[in-house]
Short mmCIF file of C-alpha atoms in Angstrom, two decimals:
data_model
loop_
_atom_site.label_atom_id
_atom_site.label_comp_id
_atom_site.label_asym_id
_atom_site.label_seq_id
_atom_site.Cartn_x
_atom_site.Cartn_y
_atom_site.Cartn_z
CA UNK U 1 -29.60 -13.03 -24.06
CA UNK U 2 -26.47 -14.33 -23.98
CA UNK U 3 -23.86 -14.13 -26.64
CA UNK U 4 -20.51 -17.32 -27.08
CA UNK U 5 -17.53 -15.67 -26.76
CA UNK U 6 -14.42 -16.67 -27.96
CA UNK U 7 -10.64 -15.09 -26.21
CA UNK U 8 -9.35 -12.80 -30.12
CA UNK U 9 -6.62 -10.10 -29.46
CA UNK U 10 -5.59 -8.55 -32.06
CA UNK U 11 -2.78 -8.68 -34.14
CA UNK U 12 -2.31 -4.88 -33.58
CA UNK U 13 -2.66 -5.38 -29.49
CA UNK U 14 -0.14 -8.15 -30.03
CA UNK U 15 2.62 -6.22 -31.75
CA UNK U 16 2.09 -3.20 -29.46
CA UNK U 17 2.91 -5.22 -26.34
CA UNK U 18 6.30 -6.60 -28.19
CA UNK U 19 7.45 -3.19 -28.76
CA UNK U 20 6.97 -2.06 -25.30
CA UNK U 21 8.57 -5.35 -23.89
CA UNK U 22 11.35 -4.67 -26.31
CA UNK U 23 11.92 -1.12 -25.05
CA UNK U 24 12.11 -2.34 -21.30
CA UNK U 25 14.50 -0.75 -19.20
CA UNK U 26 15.09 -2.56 -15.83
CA UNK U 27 16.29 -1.03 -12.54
CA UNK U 28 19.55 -1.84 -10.70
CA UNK U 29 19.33 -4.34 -7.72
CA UNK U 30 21.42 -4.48 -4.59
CA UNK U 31 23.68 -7.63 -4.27
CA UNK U 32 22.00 -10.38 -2.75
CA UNK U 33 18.78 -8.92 -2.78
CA UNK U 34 16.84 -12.23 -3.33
CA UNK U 35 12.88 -11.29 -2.42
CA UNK U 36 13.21 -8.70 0.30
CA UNK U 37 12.73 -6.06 -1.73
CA UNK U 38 10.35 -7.26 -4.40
CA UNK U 39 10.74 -9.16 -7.47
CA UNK U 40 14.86 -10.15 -7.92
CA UNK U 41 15.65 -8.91 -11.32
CA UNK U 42 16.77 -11.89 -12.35
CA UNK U 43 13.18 -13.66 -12.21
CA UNK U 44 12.02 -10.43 -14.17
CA UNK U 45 14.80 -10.74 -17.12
CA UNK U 46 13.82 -14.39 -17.50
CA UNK U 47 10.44 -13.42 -17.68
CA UNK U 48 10.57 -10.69 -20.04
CA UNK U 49 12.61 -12.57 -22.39
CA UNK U 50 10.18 -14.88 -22.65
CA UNK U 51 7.64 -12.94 -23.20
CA UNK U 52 9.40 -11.17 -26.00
CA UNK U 53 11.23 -14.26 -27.68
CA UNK U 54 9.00 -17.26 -26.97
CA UNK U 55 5.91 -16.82 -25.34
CA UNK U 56 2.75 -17.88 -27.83
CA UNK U 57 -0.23 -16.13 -27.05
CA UNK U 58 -2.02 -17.62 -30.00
CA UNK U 59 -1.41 -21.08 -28.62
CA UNK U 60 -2.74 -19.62 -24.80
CA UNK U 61 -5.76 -18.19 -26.42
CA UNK U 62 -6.70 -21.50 -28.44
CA UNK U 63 -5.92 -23.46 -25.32
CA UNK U 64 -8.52 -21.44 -23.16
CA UNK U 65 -11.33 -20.81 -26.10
CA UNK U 66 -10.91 -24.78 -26.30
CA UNK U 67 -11.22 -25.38 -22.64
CA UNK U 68 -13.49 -22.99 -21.46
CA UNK U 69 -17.09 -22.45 -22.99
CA UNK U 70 -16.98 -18.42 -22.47
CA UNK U 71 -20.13 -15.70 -22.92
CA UNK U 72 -21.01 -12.30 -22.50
CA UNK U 73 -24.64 -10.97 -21.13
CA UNK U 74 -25.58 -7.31 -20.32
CA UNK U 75 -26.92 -6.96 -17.12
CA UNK U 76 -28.33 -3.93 -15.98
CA UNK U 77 -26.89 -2.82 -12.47
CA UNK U 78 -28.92 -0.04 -9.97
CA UNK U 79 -27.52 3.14 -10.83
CA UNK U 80 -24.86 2.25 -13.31
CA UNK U 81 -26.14 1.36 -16.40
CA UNK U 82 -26.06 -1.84 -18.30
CA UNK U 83 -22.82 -3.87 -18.13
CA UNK U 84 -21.75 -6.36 -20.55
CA UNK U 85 -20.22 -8.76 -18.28
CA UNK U 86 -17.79 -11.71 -19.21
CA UNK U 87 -17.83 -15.33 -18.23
CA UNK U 88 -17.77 -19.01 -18.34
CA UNK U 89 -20.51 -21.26 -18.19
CA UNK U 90 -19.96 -25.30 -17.95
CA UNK U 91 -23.37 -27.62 -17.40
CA UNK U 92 -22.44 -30.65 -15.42
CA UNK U 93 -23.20 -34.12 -17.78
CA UNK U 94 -26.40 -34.42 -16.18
CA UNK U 95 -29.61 -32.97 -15.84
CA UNK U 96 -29.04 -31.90 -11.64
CA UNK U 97 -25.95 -30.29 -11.75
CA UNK U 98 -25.70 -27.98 -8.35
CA UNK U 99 -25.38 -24.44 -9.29
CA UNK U 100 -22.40 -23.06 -8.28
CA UNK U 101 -21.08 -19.83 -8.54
CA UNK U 102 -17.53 -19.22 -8.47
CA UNK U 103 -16.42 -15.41 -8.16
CA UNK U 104 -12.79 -14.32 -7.98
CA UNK U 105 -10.48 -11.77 -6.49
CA UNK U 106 -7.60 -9.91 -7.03
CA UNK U 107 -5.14 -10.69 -8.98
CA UNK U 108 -6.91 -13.19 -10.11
CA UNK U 109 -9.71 -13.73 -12.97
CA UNK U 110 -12.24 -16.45 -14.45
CA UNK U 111 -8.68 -18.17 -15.40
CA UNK U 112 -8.56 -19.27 -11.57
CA UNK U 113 -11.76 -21.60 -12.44
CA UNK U 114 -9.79 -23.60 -15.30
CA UNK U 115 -8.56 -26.74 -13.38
CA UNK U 116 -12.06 -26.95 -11.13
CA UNK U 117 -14.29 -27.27 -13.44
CA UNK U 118 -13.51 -30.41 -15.71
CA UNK U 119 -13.45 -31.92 -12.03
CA UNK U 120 -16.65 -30.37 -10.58
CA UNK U 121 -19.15 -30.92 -13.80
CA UNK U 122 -17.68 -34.62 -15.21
CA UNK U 123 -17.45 -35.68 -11.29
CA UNK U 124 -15.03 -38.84 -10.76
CA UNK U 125 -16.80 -41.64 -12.19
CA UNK U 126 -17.74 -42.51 -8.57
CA UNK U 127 -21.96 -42.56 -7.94
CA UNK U 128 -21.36 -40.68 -4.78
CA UNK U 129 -20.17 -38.05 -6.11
CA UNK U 130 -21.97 -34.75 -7.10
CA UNK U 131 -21.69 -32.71 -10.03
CA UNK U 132 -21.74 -29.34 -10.59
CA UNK U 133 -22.82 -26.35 -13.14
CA UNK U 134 -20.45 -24.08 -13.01
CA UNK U 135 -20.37 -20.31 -13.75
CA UNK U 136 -17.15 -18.53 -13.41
CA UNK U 137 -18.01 -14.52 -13.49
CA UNK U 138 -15.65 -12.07 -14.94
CA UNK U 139 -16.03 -9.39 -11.85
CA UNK U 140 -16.63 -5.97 -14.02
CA UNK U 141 -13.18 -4.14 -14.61
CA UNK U 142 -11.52 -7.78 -14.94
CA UNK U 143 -10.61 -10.00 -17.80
CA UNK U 144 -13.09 -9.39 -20.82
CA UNK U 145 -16.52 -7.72 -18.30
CA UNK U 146 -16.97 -4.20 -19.49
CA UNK U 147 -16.11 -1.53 -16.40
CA UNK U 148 -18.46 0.34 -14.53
CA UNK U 149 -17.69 4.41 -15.99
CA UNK U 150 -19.12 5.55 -12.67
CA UNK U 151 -17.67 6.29 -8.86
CA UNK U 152 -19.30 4.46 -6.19
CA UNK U 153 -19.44 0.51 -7.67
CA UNK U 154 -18.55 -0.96 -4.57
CA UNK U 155 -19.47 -4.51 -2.95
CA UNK U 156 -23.07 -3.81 -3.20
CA UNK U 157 -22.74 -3.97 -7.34
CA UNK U 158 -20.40 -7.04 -7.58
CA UNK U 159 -22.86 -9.03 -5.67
CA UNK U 160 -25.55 -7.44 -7.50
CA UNK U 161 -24.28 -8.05 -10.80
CA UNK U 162 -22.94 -11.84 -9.92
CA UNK U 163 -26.84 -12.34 -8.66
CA UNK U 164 -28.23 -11.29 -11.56
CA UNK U 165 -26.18 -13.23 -13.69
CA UNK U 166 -27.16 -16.27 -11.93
CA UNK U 167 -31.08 -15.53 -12.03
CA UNK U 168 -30.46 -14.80 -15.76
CA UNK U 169 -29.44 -18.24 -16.08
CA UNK U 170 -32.15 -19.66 -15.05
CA UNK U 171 -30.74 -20.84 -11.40
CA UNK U 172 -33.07 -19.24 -8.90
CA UNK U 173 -31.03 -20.96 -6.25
CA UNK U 174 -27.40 -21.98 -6.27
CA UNK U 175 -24.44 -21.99 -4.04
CA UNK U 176 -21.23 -20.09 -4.10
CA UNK U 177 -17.54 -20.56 -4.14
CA UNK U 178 -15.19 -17.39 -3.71
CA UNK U 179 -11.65 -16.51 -2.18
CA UNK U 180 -10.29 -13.60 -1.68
CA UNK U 181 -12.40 -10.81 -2.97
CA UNK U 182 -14.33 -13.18 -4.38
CA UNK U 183 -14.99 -14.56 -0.80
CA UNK U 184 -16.46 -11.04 0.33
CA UNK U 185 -18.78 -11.22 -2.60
CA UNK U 186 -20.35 -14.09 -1.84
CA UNK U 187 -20.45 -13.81 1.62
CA UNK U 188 -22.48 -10.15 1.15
CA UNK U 189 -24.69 -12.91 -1.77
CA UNK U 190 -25.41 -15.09 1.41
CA UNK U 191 -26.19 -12.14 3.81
CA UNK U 192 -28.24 -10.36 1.17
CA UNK U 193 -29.98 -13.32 -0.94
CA UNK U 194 -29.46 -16.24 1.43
CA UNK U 195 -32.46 -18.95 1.99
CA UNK U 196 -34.71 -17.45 -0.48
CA UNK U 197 -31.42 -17.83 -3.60
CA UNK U 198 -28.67 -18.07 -2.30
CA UNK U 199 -28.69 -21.42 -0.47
CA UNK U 200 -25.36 -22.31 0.97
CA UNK U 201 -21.52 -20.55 0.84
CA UNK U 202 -17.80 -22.40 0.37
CA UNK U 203 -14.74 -20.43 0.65
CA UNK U 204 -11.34 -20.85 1.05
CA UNK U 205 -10.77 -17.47 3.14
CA UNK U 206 -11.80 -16.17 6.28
CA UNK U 207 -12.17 -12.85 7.70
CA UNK U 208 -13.28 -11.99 11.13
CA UNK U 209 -13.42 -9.59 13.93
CA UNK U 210 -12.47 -11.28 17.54
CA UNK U 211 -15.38 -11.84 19.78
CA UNK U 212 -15.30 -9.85 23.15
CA UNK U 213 -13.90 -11.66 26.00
CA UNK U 214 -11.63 -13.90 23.24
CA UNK U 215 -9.29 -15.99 25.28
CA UNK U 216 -5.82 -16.31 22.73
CA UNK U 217 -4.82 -19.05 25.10
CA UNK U 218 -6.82 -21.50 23.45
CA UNK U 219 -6.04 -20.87 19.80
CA UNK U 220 -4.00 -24.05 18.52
CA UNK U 221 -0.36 -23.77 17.16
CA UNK U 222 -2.02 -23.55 13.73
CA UNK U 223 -4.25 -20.56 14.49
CA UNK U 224 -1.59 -19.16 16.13
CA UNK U 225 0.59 -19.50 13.19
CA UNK U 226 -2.12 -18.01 10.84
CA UNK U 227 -2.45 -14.83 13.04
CA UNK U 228 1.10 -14.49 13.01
CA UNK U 229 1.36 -15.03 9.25
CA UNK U 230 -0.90 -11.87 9.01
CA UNK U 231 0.60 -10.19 11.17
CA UNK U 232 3.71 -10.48 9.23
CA UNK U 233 1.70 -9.35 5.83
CA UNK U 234 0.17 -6.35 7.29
CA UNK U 235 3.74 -5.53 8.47
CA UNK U 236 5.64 -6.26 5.14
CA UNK U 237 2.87 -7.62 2.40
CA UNK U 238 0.32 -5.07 2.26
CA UNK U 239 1.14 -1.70 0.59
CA UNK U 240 -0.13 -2.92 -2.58
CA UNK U 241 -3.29 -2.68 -0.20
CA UNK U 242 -2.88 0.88 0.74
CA UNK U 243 -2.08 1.71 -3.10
CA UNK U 244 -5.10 0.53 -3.95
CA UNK U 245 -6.86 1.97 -1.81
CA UNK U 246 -6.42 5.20 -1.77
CA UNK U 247 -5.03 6.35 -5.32
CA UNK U 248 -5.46 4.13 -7.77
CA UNK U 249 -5.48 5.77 -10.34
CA UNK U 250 -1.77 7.22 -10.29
CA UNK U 251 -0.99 3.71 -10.17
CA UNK U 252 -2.80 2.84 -13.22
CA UNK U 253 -0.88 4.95 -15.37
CA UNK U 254 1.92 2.28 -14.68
CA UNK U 255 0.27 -0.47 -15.00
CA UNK U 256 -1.59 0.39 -17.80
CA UNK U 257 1.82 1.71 -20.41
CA UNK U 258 4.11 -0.84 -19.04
CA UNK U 259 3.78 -4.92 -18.82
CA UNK U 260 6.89 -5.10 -17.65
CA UNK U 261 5.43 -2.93 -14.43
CA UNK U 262 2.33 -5.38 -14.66
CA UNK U 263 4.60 -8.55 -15.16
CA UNK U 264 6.52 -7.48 -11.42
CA UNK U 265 3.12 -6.61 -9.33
CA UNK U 266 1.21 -9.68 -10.09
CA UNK U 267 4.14 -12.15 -10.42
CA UNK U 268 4.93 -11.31 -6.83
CA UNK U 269 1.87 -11.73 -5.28
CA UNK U 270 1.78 -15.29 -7.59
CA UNK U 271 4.83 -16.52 -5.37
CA UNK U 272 4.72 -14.84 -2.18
CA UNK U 273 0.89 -15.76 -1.68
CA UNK U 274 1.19 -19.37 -3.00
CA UNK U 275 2.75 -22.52 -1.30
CA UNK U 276 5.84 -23.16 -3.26
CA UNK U 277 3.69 -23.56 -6.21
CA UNK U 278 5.65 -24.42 -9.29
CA UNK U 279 5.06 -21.65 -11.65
CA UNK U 280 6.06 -21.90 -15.16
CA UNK U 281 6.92 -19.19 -17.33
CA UNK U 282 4.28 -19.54 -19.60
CA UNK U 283 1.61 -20.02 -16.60
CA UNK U 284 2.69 -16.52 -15.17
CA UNK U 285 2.35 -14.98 -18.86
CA UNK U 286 -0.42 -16.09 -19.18
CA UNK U 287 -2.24 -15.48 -16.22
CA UNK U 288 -0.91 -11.58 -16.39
CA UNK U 289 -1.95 -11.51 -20.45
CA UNK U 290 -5.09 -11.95 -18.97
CA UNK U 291 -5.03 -8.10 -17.63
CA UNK U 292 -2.75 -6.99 -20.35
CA UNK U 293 -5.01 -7.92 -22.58
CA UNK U 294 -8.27 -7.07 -20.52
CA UNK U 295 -11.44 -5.39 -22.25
CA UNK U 296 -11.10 -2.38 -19.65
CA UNK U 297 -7.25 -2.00 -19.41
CA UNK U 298 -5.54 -3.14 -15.89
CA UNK U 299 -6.00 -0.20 -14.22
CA UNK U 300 -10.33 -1.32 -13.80
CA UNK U 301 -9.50 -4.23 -12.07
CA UNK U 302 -7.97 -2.22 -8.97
CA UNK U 303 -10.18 0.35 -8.64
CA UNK U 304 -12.63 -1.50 -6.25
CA UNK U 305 -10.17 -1.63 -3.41
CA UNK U 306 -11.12 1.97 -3.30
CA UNK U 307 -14.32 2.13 -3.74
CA UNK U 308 -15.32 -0.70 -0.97
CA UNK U 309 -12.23 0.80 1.13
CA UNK U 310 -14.77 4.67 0.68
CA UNK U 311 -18.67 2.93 1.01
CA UNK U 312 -18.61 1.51 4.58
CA UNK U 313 -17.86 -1.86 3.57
CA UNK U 314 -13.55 -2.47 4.13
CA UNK U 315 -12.33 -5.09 5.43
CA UNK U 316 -12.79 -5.21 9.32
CA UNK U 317 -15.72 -3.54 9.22
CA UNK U 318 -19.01 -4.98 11.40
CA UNK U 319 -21.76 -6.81 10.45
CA UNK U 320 -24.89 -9.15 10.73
CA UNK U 321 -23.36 -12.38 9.77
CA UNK U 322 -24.94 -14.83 7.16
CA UNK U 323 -27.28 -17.29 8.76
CA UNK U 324 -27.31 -20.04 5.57
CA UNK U 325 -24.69 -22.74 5.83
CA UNK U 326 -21.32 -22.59 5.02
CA UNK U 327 -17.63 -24.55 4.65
CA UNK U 328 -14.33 -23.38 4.39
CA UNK U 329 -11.20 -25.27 3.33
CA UNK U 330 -7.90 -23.48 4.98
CA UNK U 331 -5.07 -23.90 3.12
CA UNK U 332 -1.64 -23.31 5.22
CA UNK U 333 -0.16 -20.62 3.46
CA UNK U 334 -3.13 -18.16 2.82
CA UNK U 335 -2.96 -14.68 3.94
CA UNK U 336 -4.94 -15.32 7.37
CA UNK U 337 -5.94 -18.10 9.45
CA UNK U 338 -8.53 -17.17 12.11
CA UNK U 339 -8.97 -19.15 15.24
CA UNK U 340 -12.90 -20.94 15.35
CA UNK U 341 -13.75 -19.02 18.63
CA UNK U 342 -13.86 -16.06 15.71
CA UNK U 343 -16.04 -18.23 13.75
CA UNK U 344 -19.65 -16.62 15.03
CA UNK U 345 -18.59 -13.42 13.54
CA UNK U 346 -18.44 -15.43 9.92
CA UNK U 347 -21.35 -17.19 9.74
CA UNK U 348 -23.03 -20.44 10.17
CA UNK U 349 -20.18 -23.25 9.46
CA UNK U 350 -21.01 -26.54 8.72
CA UNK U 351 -18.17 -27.76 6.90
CA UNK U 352 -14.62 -27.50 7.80
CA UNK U 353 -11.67 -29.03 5.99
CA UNK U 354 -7.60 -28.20 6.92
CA UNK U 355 -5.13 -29.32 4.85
CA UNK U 356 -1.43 -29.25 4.86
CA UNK U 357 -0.49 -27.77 1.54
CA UNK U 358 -1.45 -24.93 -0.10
CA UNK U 359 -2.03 -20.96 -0.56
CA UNK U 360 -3.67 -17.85 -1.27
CA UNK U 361 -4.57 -19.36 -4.85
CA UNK U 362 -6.48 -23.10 -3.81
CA UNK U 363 -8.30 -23.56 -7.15
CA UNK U 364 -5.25 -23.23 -9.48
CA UNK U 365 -2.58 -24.74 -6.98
CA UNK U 366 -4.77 -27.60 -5.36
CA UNK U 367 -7.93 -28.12 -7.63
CA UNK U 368 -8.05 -31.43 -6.43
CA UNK U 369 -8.13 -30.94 -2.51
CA UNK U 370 -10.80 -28.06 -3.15
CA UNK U 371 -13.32 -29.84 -5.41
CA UNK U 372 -12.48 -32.99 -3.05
CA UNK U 373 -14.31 -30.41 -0.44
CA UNK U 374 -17.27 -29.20 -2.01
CA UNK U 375 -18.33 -32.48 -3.02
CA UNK U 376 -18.12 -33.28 0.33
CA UNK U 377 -20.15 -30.74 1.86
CA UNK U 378 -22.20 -30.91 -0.94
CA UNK U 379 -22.82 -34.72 -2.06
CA UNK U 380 -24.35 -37.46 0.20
CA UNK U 381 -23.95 -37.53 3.27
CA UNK U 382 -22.55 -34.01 3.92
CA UNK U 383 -23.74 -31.32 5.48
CA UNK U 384 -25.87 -29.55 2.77
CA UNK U 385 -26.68 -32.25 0.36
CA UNK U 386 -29.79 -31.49 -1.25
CA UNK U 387 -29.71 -27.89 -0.44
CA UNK U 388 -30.67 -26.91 -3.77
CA UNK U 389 -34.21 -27.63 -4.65
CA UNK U 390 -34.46 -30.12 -7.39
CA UNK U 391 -30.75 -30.41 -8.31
CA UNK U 392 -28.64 -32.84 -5.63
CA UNK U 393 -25.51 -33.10 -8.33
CA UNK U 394 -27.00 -36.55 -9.23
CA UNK U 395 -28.44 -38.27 -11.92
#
């Protein structure tokens, strides 16, 4: 069964985090620093003053209890136990709403889903347009989902825990929406439960080996630019990556005791992975409240970079693709762009959308543009309409 949840830290979780933001101490910075070498201490003063002097939590917590119907369920997971696992739950206003699962990544968290889904379950008013139920998991280790107390949840769990949530809920089919580790969950939901549940895949990230033979002199300028752009991560980006991967732990301790250490490693992935999105204040506190504030502690939500990076399954690594349909939006500022003669080594794509604006995080900076895609591959007239036995995402 599932039980309503509403977002209630505590007045004595609330004070704590004031006294340790009021103890900060900040490091020196070189002149003219700006980004090179992380966060410019200037952003991070701002920030922290804030948090300390005007920041209201209260108001952030009302705002998402009010905008986001939230539950918990146990599900029981092979090996590990049961797992009381966070998440939001929106019907569509009518009786066919296509089942879609949306699954996030790091550093993100069911927060990502709050500007999609007032668009993908009211629609636009137009008759062509689908509608959507929409259930936006809270991975385990992430936002309010108990952690798995176990080593070894790796890929293999997420998906089977997402799965079951959706079966629970009485969708025996549905589709899936995901970016970055979100996108390698659903994509391992396709390979494992595609056709018979799992009935088509959308997501904004891809990830691919090159084929044998691959010619690079027909990739366009903008593949060209999206190879380079990762290129230029791996180079300079991704020792978060390696962090993550290998001790985690002895990272925790720091992001666990300080939120000023928390504030600096997720507020610069916010702006160096996004497209000149306009952060406010309030939107970064919020979103990193989110693991300050998490049911596990901040320290859970890393820990699966290691454990998928240790069971076979990292990044890079080969495999069957999944045969059931799917679209991808690419956004010009995520992480990768892949050319399409790597596409074979994805899947089956049947959708394809580029657009000229936007980053790492499409649901929160360009809701519109994504949604605008789904119901596209998903309403009349696209690709996959009707994919979903019974529910078309129309009255």
């Amino acid at each position: 069964m599932s039980d309503s949840f509403k977002i209630a830290v505590s007045s004595t979780a609330l004070s704590a985090l004031k006294s340790r933001i009021e103890s900060a101490t900040f490091p020196d910075e070189l002149d003219d620093a700006g980004w090179a070498y992380g966060v410019p201490l200037a952003d991070m003063k701002r920030l922290v003053a804030r948090w300390r002097d005007g920041f209201d939590w209260r108001q952030e917590e009302q705002k998402l209890n009010n905008e986001l119907p939230q539950f918990t369920r146990d599900i029981e997971v092979d090996g590990f136990g049961s797992l009381n696992v966070h998440y939001v739950y929106k019907k569509s206003d009518t009786g066919a709403g296509i089942p879609l699962l949306f699954v996030h990544g790091w550093p993100g968290s069911f927060l990502e889903s709050r500007k999609i889904i007032p668009l993908l379950t009211k629609g636009s008013g137009d008759s062509q347009c689908p509608v959507f139920d929409v259930v936006a998991i809270s991975l385990p280790g992430f936002g309010f989902s108990e952690a798995p107390k176990k080593k070894g949840f790796s890929l293999s769990q997420y998906v089977e825990v997402s799965h079951k949530l959706m079966i629970a809920l009485g969708y025996t089919e549905y589709v899936t929406q995901g970016g970055d580790f979100g996108s390698r969950v659903t994509a391992e939901i396709a390979r494992r439960y595609g056709g018979t549940h799992s009935k088509a895949w959308h997501t904004n990230v891809l990830f691919s080996l090159p084929p044998e033979n691959d010619d690079p002199s027909i990739y366009t300028a903008s593949e060209k630019e999206g190879l380079a752009r990762w290129q230029e991560f791996q180079r300079s980006g991704s020792g978060y990556f390696q962090l993550h991967s290998t001790k985690p732990q002895t990272l925790g301790y720091s992001l666990a005791d300080s939120p000023v250490g928390l504030l600096a490693w997720i507020y610069e992935k916010l702006v160096s992975w996004s497209d000149n999105y306009p952060w406010t204040d309030d939107e970064v506190l919020t979103w990193v409240s989110i693991y300050w504030f998490s049911r596990a502690g901040p320290a859970a939500s890393i820990r699966f970079y290691y454990e998928v990076a240790h069971s076979g399954q990292a990044l890079g690594t080969k495999s069957s693709p999944p045969t059931i349909p799917m679209g991808c939006s690419l956004f010009p500022k995520e992480l990768i762009r892949i050319p399409k003669s790597w596409y074979p080594g994805v899947g089956d794509v049947v959708f394809e959308a580029e657009h000229d604006k936007g980053g790492h995080f499409a649901a929160h900076e360009q809701p519109e543009l994504l949604v605008g895609d789904l119901r596209k591959m998903f309403g009349k007239g696209g690709p996959v309409y009707g994919v979903v036995t019974g529910r078309d995402g129309y009255n």
